[in-house]
Coordinates of C-alpha atoms in Angstrom, one line a residue:
M20 CA -77.0 -69.4 53.1
D21 CA -75.4 -71.9 56.0
A22 CA -76.4 -71.6 59.4
F23 CA -74.0 -68.7 60.3
G24 CA -75.2 -66.2 57.4
V25 CA -72.5 -67.1 55.1
Q26 CA -73.8 -67.5 51.6
N27 CA -71.3 -68.6 48.8
G28 CA -68.5 -67.7 51.0
N29 CA -69.5 -64.1 51.3
P30 CA -70.8 -62.6 54.7
A31 CA -74.6 -62.3 54.5
D32 CA -74.6 -60.4 57.6
V33 CA -71.1 -59.5 59.5
S34 CA -72.6 -58.3 62.7
S35 CA -75.2 -61.0 63.1
M36 CA -72.9 -63.9 62.3
F37 CA -70.3 -62.8 64.9
T38 CA -73.0 -62.3 67.4
Q39 CA -74.3 -65.8 67.1
I40 CA -70.8 -67.5 67.2
L41 CA -70.1 -65.6 70.3
G42 CA -73.5 -66.5 71.9
A43 CA -73.0 -70.2 71.3
I44 CA -69.4 -70.2 72.5
Q45 CA -70.5 -68.6 75.9
K46 CA -73.7 -71.0 76.1
S47 CA -70.9 -74.0 75.8
V48 CA -68.5 -72.6 78.5
G49 CA -71.3 -71.3 80.9
Q50 CA -72.5 -75.0 81.1
Q51 CA -69.1 -76.1 82.0
S52 CA -69.6 -79.0 79.6
R53 CA -66.8 -81.4 78.8
S54 CA -68.4 -83.7 76.5
S55 CA -66.9 -84.4 73.3
E56 CA -69.8 -82.9 71.6
S57 CA -69.5 -79.5 73.3
L58 CA -65.8 -79.4 72.9
A59 CA -66.2 -80.4 69.3
S60 CA -68.8 -77.6 68.6
I61 CA -66.4 -75.1 70.0
Q62 CA -63.7 -76.3 68.0
Y63 CA -65.8 -76.2 64.9
L64 CA -67.0 -72.4 65.7
T65 CA -63.4 -71.4 66.3
N66 CA -61.9 -73.0 63.4
F67 CA -64.9 -71.6 61.3
L68 CA -64.2 -67.9 62.7
F69 CA -60.4 -68.2 61.7
T70 CA -61.2 -69.7 58.3
W71 CA -63.9 -66.9 57.5
N72 CA -61.5 -64.2 58.5
Y73 CA -58.7 -65.7 56.6
L74 CA -60.8 -65.9 53.6
H75 CA -62.0 -62.4 54.2
Q76 CA -58.5 -60.9 54.4
S77 CA -57.6 -62.8 51.3
Q78 CA -60.3 -61.3 49.5
D79 CA -59.3 -58.0 50.6
I80 CA -55.8 -58.4 49.3
A81 CA -57.1 -59.8 46.1
D82 CA -59.1 -56.9 45.7
L83 CA -56.4 -54.2 46.6
R84 CA -54.1 -56.1 44.1
Q85 CA -56.5 -55.7 41.2
E86 CA -57.3 -52.2 42.3
C87 CA -53.6 -51.7 41.7
A88 CA -53.5 -53.2 38.6
D89 CA -56.4 -51.2 37.3
L90 CA -54.8 -47.8 38.6
R91 CA -51.6 -48.8 36.7
I92 CA -53.2 -49.5 33.6
T93 CA -55.3 -46.4 33.8
N94 CA -52.0 -44.4 34.5
E95 CA -50.4 -45.7 31.4
K96 CA -53.4 -44.8 29.3
L97 CA -53.3 -41.3 30.8
Q98 CA -49.6 -41.2 30.1
R99 CA -50.2 -42.0 26.5
Q100 CA -53.0 -39.9 26.0
L101 CA -51.0 -36.9 27.6
K102 CA -48.1 -37.9 25.3
E103 CA -50.3 -37.9 22.2
N104 CA -52.1 -34.8 23.2
A105 CA -48.7 -32.9 23.4
T106 CA -47.1 -34.1 20.4
L107 CA -49.9 -35.3 17.9
N108 CA -53.3 -33.9 18.5
L109 CA -52.5 -30.0 19.0
S110 CA -54.7 -28.4 16.8
T111 CA -52.7 -25.1 16.9
N112 CA -49.8 -23.5 18.5
Q113 CA -49.1 -20.1 20.0
H114 CA -48.6 -18.7 16.6
G115 CA -52.0 -20.1 15.4
R116 CA -50.8 -22.6 12.9
R117 CA -52.1 -25.6 12.1
T118 CA -50.3 -29.2 13.2
P119 CA -49.0 -30.9 10.3
S120 CA -51.1 -34.2 9.2
A121 CA -49.8 -37.0 7.2
P122 CA -52.0 -38.6 4.5
P123 CA -54.1 -41.4 6.3
S124 CA -53.4 -44.8 5.7
P125 CA -56.7 -46.9 4.9
A126 CA -55.2 -50.0 6.9
I127 CA -54.8 -47.8 9.7
M128 CA -58.2 -45.8 9.6
S129 CA -60.1 -49.1 9.4
Q130 CA -58.8 -50.5 12.4
S131 CA -60.9 -48.6 15.5
P132 CA -58.9 -50.2 18.5
L133 CA -55.9 -48.4 17.3
A134 CA -57.4 -44.9 16.9
R135 CA -56.3 -44.0 20.5
N136 CA -52.5 -45.1 20.8
P137 CA -49.7 -43.0 21.8
Y138 CA -48.2 -43.1 18.5
F139 CA -50.9 -42.5 15.8
S140 CA -53.6 -40.0 16.1
P141 CA -57.2 -40.6 14.6
S142 CA -55.7 -38.8 11.3
A143 CA -53.0 -41.5 11.0
T144 CA -50.1 -39.0 11.7
P145 CA -47.2 -40.9 12.3
A146 CA -45.5 -41.3 15.9
F147 CA -42.4 -39.1 15.2
W148 CA -43.8 -36.7 13.2
V149 CA -43.0 -33.1 14.7
P150 CA -45.5 -30.3 15.1
P151 CA -44.5 -26.9 13.9
P152 CA -42.0 -25.3 16.6
V153 CA -43.1 -22.7 18.9
E154 CA -39.7 -21.1 18.9
L155 CA -37.9 -21.2 15.6
S156 CA -34.6 -19.6 16.9
S157 CA -33.0 -22.8 18.1
P158 CA -34.4 -25.7 20.5
N159 CA -33.1 -24.4 23.4
G160 CA -35.1 -21.2 23.0
K161 CA -31.9 -18.7 22.5
Q162 CA -31.0 -17.2 19.4
P163 CA -28.3 -19.2 17.5
K164 CA -25.0 -17.8 17.2
S165 CA -24.4 -16.1 14.0
V166 CA -21.5 -16.4 11.7
E167 CA -23.4 -15.4 8.8
V168 CA -21.6 -15.8 5.4
P169 CA -22.4 -12.7 3.2
G170 CA -24.3 -14.3 -0.4
F171 CA -24.2 -17.5 1.0
W172 CA -27.7 -19.3 0.1
A173 CA -28.5 -22.7 1.9
V174 CA -30.5 -25.0 -0.5
V175 CA -32.0 -28.1 1.3
P176 CA -33.1 -31.0 -1.0
A177 CA -36.1 -32.7 0.7
G178 CA -36.8 -35.8 -1.1
G179 CA -37.3 -39.8 -0.5
A180 CA -39.5 -42.8 -0.8
G181 CA -39.7 -43.6 2.9
T182 CA -38.3 -47.1 2.1
R183 CA -35.2 -47.0 4.0
L184 CA -36.8 -46.9 7.1
W185 CA -40.1 -48.6 6.4
P186 CA -42.8 -48.9 7.9
L187 CA -41.7 -46.0 10.4
S188 CA -41.3 -43.9 7.4
R189 CA -43.5 -44.0 4.3
K190 CA -43.6 -42.4 0.7
S191 CA -46.3 -39.8 2.3
Y192 CA -43.8 -38.9 5.4
P193 CA -40.1 -39.7 4.5
K194 CA -37.8 -39.8 7.4
F195 CA -37.0 -35.9 7.2
F196 CA -40.3 -35.3 8.6
L197 CA -39.8 -37.6 11.5
D198 CA -37.8 -36.8 15.0
L199 CA -35.6 -39.7 15.2
T200 CA -33.6 -38.5 18.4
L201 CA -36.9 -38.0 20.5
S202 CA -35.3 -34.3 20.6
G203 CA -38.7 -32.8 19.7
R204 CA -37.2 -31.6 16.3
S205 CA -37.5 -33.6 13.2
L206 CA -34.3 -34.1 10.8
I207 CA -35.5 -31.2 8.5
Q208 CA -36.1 -28.8 11.7
G209 CA -32.5 -29.7 12.8
T210 CA -30.9 -28.9 9.2
W211 CA -33.0 -25.7 9.3
D212 CA -31.5 -24.9 12.9
R213 CA -28.1 -26.1 11.9
L214 CA -28.1 -24.0 8.6
L215 CA -29.8 -20.6 10.1
P216 CA -26.6 -19.0 11.8
L217 CA -24.8 -19.2 8.2
T218 CA -27.6 -17.0 6.5
T219 CA -31.1 -15.7 7.2
P220 CA -34.7 -17.3 6.4
D221 CA -34.8 -15.0 3.4
R222 CA -31.8 -16.9 1.9
L223 CA -32.8 -20.4 2.8
M224 CA -34.4 -22.5 0.1
V225 CA -36.1 -26.1 0.0
V226 CA -36.4 -28.3 -2.9
T227 CA -39.4 -30.9 -2.1
G228 CA -41.9 -32.9 -4.0
M229 CA -45.3 -31.7 -4.5
D230 CA -46.6 -34.2 -2.1
H231 CA -44.4 -33.0 0.7
A232 CA -44.8 -29.3 -0.1
K233 CA -47.3 -28.6 2.6
G234 CA -45.7 -30.6 5.4
V235 CA -42.3 -28.8 5.0
Q236 CA -44.3 -25.5 5.1
D237 CA -46.0 -26.5 8.3
Q238 CA -42.6 -27.9 9.8
L239 CA -41.0 -24.7 8.8
P240 CA -43.1 -22.0 9.1
D241 CA -40.5 -19.0 8.7
L242 CA -39.7 -20.5 5.1
L243 CA -40.6 -18.2 2.6
S244 CA -43.2 -19.3 0.0
T245 CA -40.9 -18.1 -2.8
N246 CA -38.1 -20.3 -1.3
L247 CA -40.1 -23.4 -1.3
L248 CA -39.7 -25.0 -4.8
S249 CA -41.9 -28.0 -5.8
E250 CA -41.0 -30.9 -7.9
P251 CA -43.9 -32.5 -10.0
S252 CA -41.9 -35.7 -9.6
P253 CA -38.6 -37.0 -8.3
K254 CA -35.6 -36.6 -10.6
E255 CA -32.7 -37.2 -8.2
S256 CA -30.3 -34.6 -7.0
A257 CA -29.1 -32.9 -10.1
A258 CA -32.5 -31.7 -10.9
A259 CA -33.4 -30.7 -7.6
I260 CA -30.3 -28.9 -6.8
G261 CA -29.9 -27.8 -10.5
L262 CA -33.3 -26.1 -10.3
A263 CA -32.4 -24.2 -7.2
A264 CA -29.3 -22.9 -9.0
A265 CA -30.8 -21.9 -12.0
V266 CA -33.7 -19.7 -9.9
L267 CA -30.9 -18.2 -7.7
A268 CA -28.9 -17.4 -10.6
R269 CA -31.5 -15.0 -12.0
R270 CA -32.3 -13.6 -8.5
D271 CA -28.7 -13.4 -7.4
P272 CA -26.1 -13.8 -10.0
D273 CA -23.2 -13.7 -7.4
A274 CA -24.9 -16.0 -4.9
V275 CA -22.9 -19.2 -3.5
I276 CA -25.2 -22.0 -2.8
G277 CA -24.6 -24.7 -0.2
S278 CA -26.7 -28.0 -0.8
F279 CA -27.0 -30.0 2.3
A280 CA -29.7 -32.9 2.8
A281 CA -32.7 -32.7 5.0
D282 CA -32.6 -35.8 6.4
H283 CA -28.8 -36.1 7.6
M284 CA -27.6 -35.9 11.1
I285 CA -24.7 -33.9 11.9
S286 CA -22.5 -33.4 15.6
G287 CA -20.4 -30.9 16.5
S288 CA -22.1 -27.5 15.0
E289 CA -19.0 -25.2 15.4
A290 CA -16.7 -27.7 13.0
F291 CA -19.8 -27.7 10.6
L292 CA -19.9 -23.9 10.5
S293 CA -16.4 -23.6 9.9
A294 CA -16.1 -26.1 7.6
V295 CA -19.3 -24.3 5.4
T296 CA -17.3 -21.0 5.9
E297 CA -14.1 -22.2 4.1
A298 CA -16.1 -24.1 1.6
A299 CA -18.1 -20.5 0.6
A300 CA -14.4 -18.9 0.5
V301 CA -13.2 -21.6 -1.8
A302 CA -16.2 -21.5 -4.0
R303 CA -15.9 -17.8 -4.6
H304 CA -12.7 -18.9 -6.7
G305 CA -15.0 -20.6 -9.1
L306 CA -14.6 -23.9 -7.8
L307 CA -17.0 -26.9 -6.8
V308 CA -16.4 -27.6 -3.2
T309 CA -17.4 -30.6 -1.1
I310 CA -17.2 -31.5 2.4
G311 CA -15.3 -34.6 3.2
I312 CA -16.1 -36.2 6.3
A313 CA -13.4 -38.4 8.5
P314 CA -14.4 -41.8 8.2
S315 CA -14.6 -43.6 11.6
H316 CA -14.9 -47.1 10.4
P317 CA -14.3 -48.7 6.8
A318 CA -17.9 -48.4 5.8
T319 CA -19.2 -49.7 2.5
G320 CA -22.2 -48.0 2.3
F321 CA -20.8 -44.6 1.5
G322 CA -18.9 -42.9 -1.2
Y323 CA -15.4 -41.5 -1.0
V324 CA -13.4 -38.5 -1.7
R325 CA -9.7 -39.0 -2.4
L326 CA -7.6 -35.9 -1.2
G327 CA -5.2 -34.1 -3.3
E328 CA -2.6 -31.4 -2.4
R329 CA -3.4 -28.2 -0.3
L330 CA -4.8 -25.2 -2.4
R331 CA -3.6 -22.4 -0.2
I332 CA -6.6 -20.2 -0.7
P333 CA -7.1 -17.3 1.8
D334 CA -9.7 -18.0 4.4
A335 CA -9.6 -21.6 3.8
P336 CA -6.6 -23.0 5.2
N337 CA -7.7 -26.8 4.9
A338 CA -8.7 -26.8 1.2
C339 CA -7.5 -29.5 -0.7
K340 CA -8.0 -30.5 -4.1
V341 CA -10.1 -33.4 -5.1
L342 CA -8.4 -36.2 -7.0
Q343 CA -11.3 -38.5 -7.6
F344 CA -14.6 -39.6 -6.3
K345 CA -14.7 -43.4 -5.2
E346 CA -17.9 -45.3 -5.2
K347 CA -19.1 -47.2 -2.6
P348 CA -16.2 -50.0 -1.8
D349 CA -16.1 -53.3 -0.4
A350 CA -14.9 -54.1 2.9
R351 CA -11.2 -54.6 1.9
T352 CA -10.8 -51.6 -0.2
A353 CA -12.9 -49.3 2.3
S354 CA -10.2 -50.7 5.0
A355 CA -7.3 -49.5 2.8
Y356 CA -8.8 -46.1 2.2
L357 CA -9.0 -45.6 6.2
T358 CA -5.4 -46.8 6.5
S359 CA -4.1 -44.6 4.0
G360 CA -5.6 -41.4 5.7
N361 CA -6.2 -39.8 2.1
Y362 CA -10.0 -40.5 1.9
R363 CA -12.8 -38.7 3.3
W364 CA -16.5 -39.8 3.2
N365 CA -18.8 -38.2 0.4
A366 CA -21.8 -36.8 2.4
G367 CA -23.1 -35.2 -0.8
M368 CA -22.6 -31.7 0.4
F369 CA -21.7 -29.1 -2.1
V370 CA -20.6 -25.4 -2.2
V371 CA -20.6 -23.6 -5.6
K372 CA -21.7 -20.4 -7.2
A373 CA -25.0 -20.8 -8.5
T374 CA -23.6 -19.7 -12.1
V375 CA -20.7 -22.1 -11.7
L376 CA -23.0 -24.9 -11.0
M377 CA -25.0 -24.1 -14.1
Q378 CA -22.0 -23.9 -16.3
L379 CA -21.0 -27.4 -15.0
L380 CA -24.3 -29.1 -15.7
A381 CA -24.3 -27.5 -19.4
E382 CA -20.8 -29.1 -19.8
N383 CA -21.8 -32.4 -18.6
T384 CA -25.4 -32.7 -19.2
P385 CA -26.5 -30.1 -21.4
E386 CA -30.1 -31.3 -22.2
L387 CA -30.7 -31.2 -18.3
A388 CA -29.2 -27.7 -18.3
K389 CA -31.1 -26.6 -21.0
G390 CA -34.5 -27.8 -19.4
L391 CA -33.7 -26.5 -16.0
E392 CA -32.8 -22.9 -17.5
K393 CA -36.2 -22.8 -19.4
I394 CA -38.3 -23.5 -16.3
A395 CA -36.1 -21.0 -14.1
D396 CA -37.0 -18.2 -16.8
V397 CA -40.5 -18.4 -16.2
W398 CA -40.4 -19.3 -12.6
D399 CA -41.9 -16.1 -11.1
D400 CA -44.8 -16.4 -13.3
D401 CA -47.3 -19.0 -11.6
I402 CA -49.1 -19.9 -15.0
K403 CA -46.0 -20.2 -17.0
R404 CA -44.2 -22.2 -14.3
T405 CA -46.7 -24.7 -14.3
Q406 CA -46.9 -25.1 -17.7
A407 CA -43.1 -25.3 -18.4
L408 CA -43.0 -27.8 -15.3
D409 CA -45.8 -29.8 -16.9
E410 CA -43.9 -30.0 -20.3
I411 CA -40.1 -30.0 -19.8
W412 CA -39.7 -31.7 -16.3
P413 CA -41.1 -35.1 -16.9
G414 CA -38.4 -35.5 -19.9
L415 CA -35.3 -34.1 -17.6
Q416 CA -32.7 -36.8 -17.0
K417 CA -32.8 -38.4 -13.8
I418 CA -29.4 -38.7 -12.2
A419 CA -27.5 -37.7 -9.0
I420 CA -25.1 -34.7 -8.9
D421 CA -22.3 -36.5 -7.9
H422 CA -22.4 -38.2 -11.5
A423 CA -23.8 -35.5 -13.5
V424 CA -21.4 -32.8 -12.1
A425 CA -19.1 -33.7 -9.4
E426 CA -17.2 -36.8 -10.8
P427 CA -16.5 -35.2 -14.3
A428 CA -15.4 -31.9 -12.7
A429 CA -13.0 -33.7 -10.3
V430 CA -11.1 -35.2 -13.3
A431 CA -11.1 -31.5 -14.8
G432 CA -9.5 -30.3 -11.7
K433 CA -12.6 -28.2 -10.6
V434 CA -13.2 -29.6 -7.4
A435 CA -12.3 -28.9 -3.9
V436 CA -12.7 -30.5 -0.5
I437 CA -12.7 -29.3 3.0
P438 CA -11.6 -32.2 5.4
A439 CA -13.9 -31.9 8.2
T440 CA -14.0 -33.0 11.8
F441 CA -17.7 -33.0 12.8
G442 CA -19.6 -36.2 13.2
W443 CA -21.9 -36.9 10.5
D444 CA -24.7 -39.7 9.5
D445 CA -27.0 -40.0 7.0
V446 CA -29.5 -42.5 8.8
G447 CA -29.6 -44.6 5.7
D448 CA -31.1 -47.7 7.8
F449 CA -32.0 -49.0 10.9
S450 CA -28.5 -50.1 11.8
S451 CA -27.4 -46.7 11.6
L452 CA -30.1 -45.3 13.4
A453 CA -29.5 -47.7 16.0
D454 CA -25.8 -46.4 16.5
I455 CA -26.9 -43.0 17.4
L456 CA -29.4 -43.8 20.1
P457 CA -28.2 -44.3 23.5
V458 CA -28.3 -47.7 25.0
E459 CA -27.5 -49.7 28.3
V460 CA -24.7 -52.2 27.9
G461 CA -26.2 -55.3 26.9
R462 CA -29.7 -54.1 26.1
A463 CA -31.2 -53.3 22.7
R464 CA -31.9 -49.8 21.8
V465 CA -35.3 -48.5 21.8
L466 CA -36.8 -45.5 19.6
G467 CA -40.0 -44.5 21.6
D468 CA -41.9 -45.5 24.5
Q469 CA -39.3 -47.8 26.7
Q470 CA -42.1 -49.1 29.1
M471 CA -43.6 -50.8 25.9
V472 CA -40.7 -52.9 25.6
V473 CA -39.8 -55.8 27.8
T474 CA -36.6 -57.7 27.1
E475 CA -34.4 -60.5 28.7
Q476 CA -31.1 -61.5 27.6
V477 CA -31.2 -59.4 24.4
A478 CA -28.1 -57.3 23.2
G479 CA -27.7 -54.8 20.2
G480 CA -30.5 -54.4 18.1
I481 CA -33.3 -51.7 17.7
I482 CA -36.9 -51.9 18.8
V483 CA -39.5 -49.2 17.7
P484 CA -42.8 -49.7 19.7
A485 CA -44.9 -47.6 17.5
S486 CA -48.3 -49.6 17.4
G487 CA -49.2 -48.8 21.5
R488 CA -48.9 -52.6 22.4
L489 CA -46.1 -54.3 24.3
V490 CA -42.9 -55.6 22.5
A491 CA -41.3 -58.4 24.3
C492 CA -37.9 -59.9 23.4
L493 CA -36.3 -63.3 24.9
G494 CA -32.6 -64.1 23.9
V495 CA -32.4 -62.6 20.4
D496 CA -29.7 -60.3 19.6
D497 CA -29.1 -57.6 16.8
L498 CA -32.5 -57.7 15.7
V499 CA -34.5 -54.8 14.3
I500 CA -38.1 -54.8 15.3
V501 CA -40.4 -51.9 13.9
D502 CA -44.0 -52.4 15.0
T503 CA -46.6 -50.1 13.8
P504 CA -50.4 -50.4 13.8
D505 CA -50.5 -51.4 10.2
A506 CA -47.1 -53.2 9.6
L507 CA -44.7 -55.1 11.7
L508 CA -40.9 -55.4 10.5
V509 CA -38.8 -58.0 11.8
T510 CA -34.9 -58.2 10.3
T511 CA -31.5 -58.0 11.4
R512 CA -28.9 -55.2 11.6
A513 CA -26.8 -56.7 9.5
R514 CA -29.6 -56.9 6.5
A515 CA -30.8 -53.4 7.6
Q516 CA -29.9 -51.9 4.4
E517 CA -31.9 -54.5 2.4
V518 CA -35.4 -53.1 3.9
K519 CA -36.1 -51.4 0.6
N520 CA -36.1 -54.9 -1.2
I521 CA -38.8 -55.9 1.1
V522 CA -40.7 -52.6 0.5
T523 CA -40.7 -53.6 -3.2
K524 CA -42.1 -57.0 -2.5
C525 CA -44.7 -55.8 -0.5
K526 CA -45.8 -53.5 -3.4
D527 CA -45.6 -56.4 -5.8
N528 CA -47.9 -58.1 -3.2
G529 CA -50.7 -55.7 -3.6
F530 CA -49.9 -53.6 -0.3
K531 CA -49.4 -50.4 -2.0
T532 CA -51.6 -48.4 0.8
L533 CA -49.0 -49.4 3.5
L534 CA -46.0 -48.1 1.4

């Protein structure tokens, strides 16, 4: 402490100090002293007063700035907690149903600092996992417009290994469980919403793996338990759709089924409903019908359908014969397809009578058809079904429905196509996901909390800040950055389709718990 009561630069007694300073100045002035010593004393005291006042004000400003910074951090934490509580930590909804929970990752659970982040709950539920809907009619709360097709059954194959969008999706929660548009609806819920106007909950069936069955039931609480078919192991689309057809052929021999993947995105609902309605009309004539998507660019990641002559079937004015299915082409071939105007993307949507599909399977993959028929015969008996699945399912052929049925049936002239005008994307990689996200010119696309991403001179690409920490990018274009609490992926959009290769390498290097 100095002579004026200031200790370490801080006021010990502000009132006493100013009293001492003021008394010293008045005493010097009262003596009318003009000596250099008095003038120096006054100057010193004056300078000290101004200096102390400046330091005091500076300290106040610094304190205010620190308080603002603390408040900002606290506010961000509160916002994240509110978001977490709203989307992840709801224990029940208005109907009293439990919020779904993905199997926990040991790597995540072992890191306590990550327990309260905005994207993963303590049970390691993924960021974009969607809780069960409160209103099941439609996202906007209104009853969807009904264009019900009599006798039509919607079948939704819901499978996947979670490799294409890893580490955002995992084996335990494939992309169809995730809300990739931040709309509050997962992809499978969006598929449900899209199909419901064509049918009823009683005629909507989902085929999924046993590990995903509970999650499907949680996200689609109006799905009847008898319409949830669980596969013991993945066997590609022919076995999944064939199982649904075999079961439905016994419940309703006249049933027309439409197969629509759980993890695709579609825009233009009226055009979609119209195309499916036409396809159902054609299917009643004993044909296998696919829906062809008008290509918007020469894509090399999709298969193609070659259009033939119009079929002139009542109630289906756009129906055409399918001349040929084409595998994924190279860039030059894809450009030629686009220029010709005679090709459509093969979106894997098929509409057919259940009995006709089983006939086609029997003609082209007889052993697969035989095994599915045996399982379907005992499906309604829990004990016999379990036994049949254990004995028969492991030996079933693993093949896509395109190869098992569609391609050989097209050669035989048994396949039709409805050229569609709605938008479609299979969200097959992060580059496709980036295309469907909104973005400002010259900036990267962000899936998640925009406040957790800072960029400078960054264009293109996609950033997923799913770890709760800041992602900062400077001078990099067309990057894919997916930051989760237990894994970070960095690649380019050009190589986004190769993400499954790095997943395989992670598995080979012993990181199975992160897959």
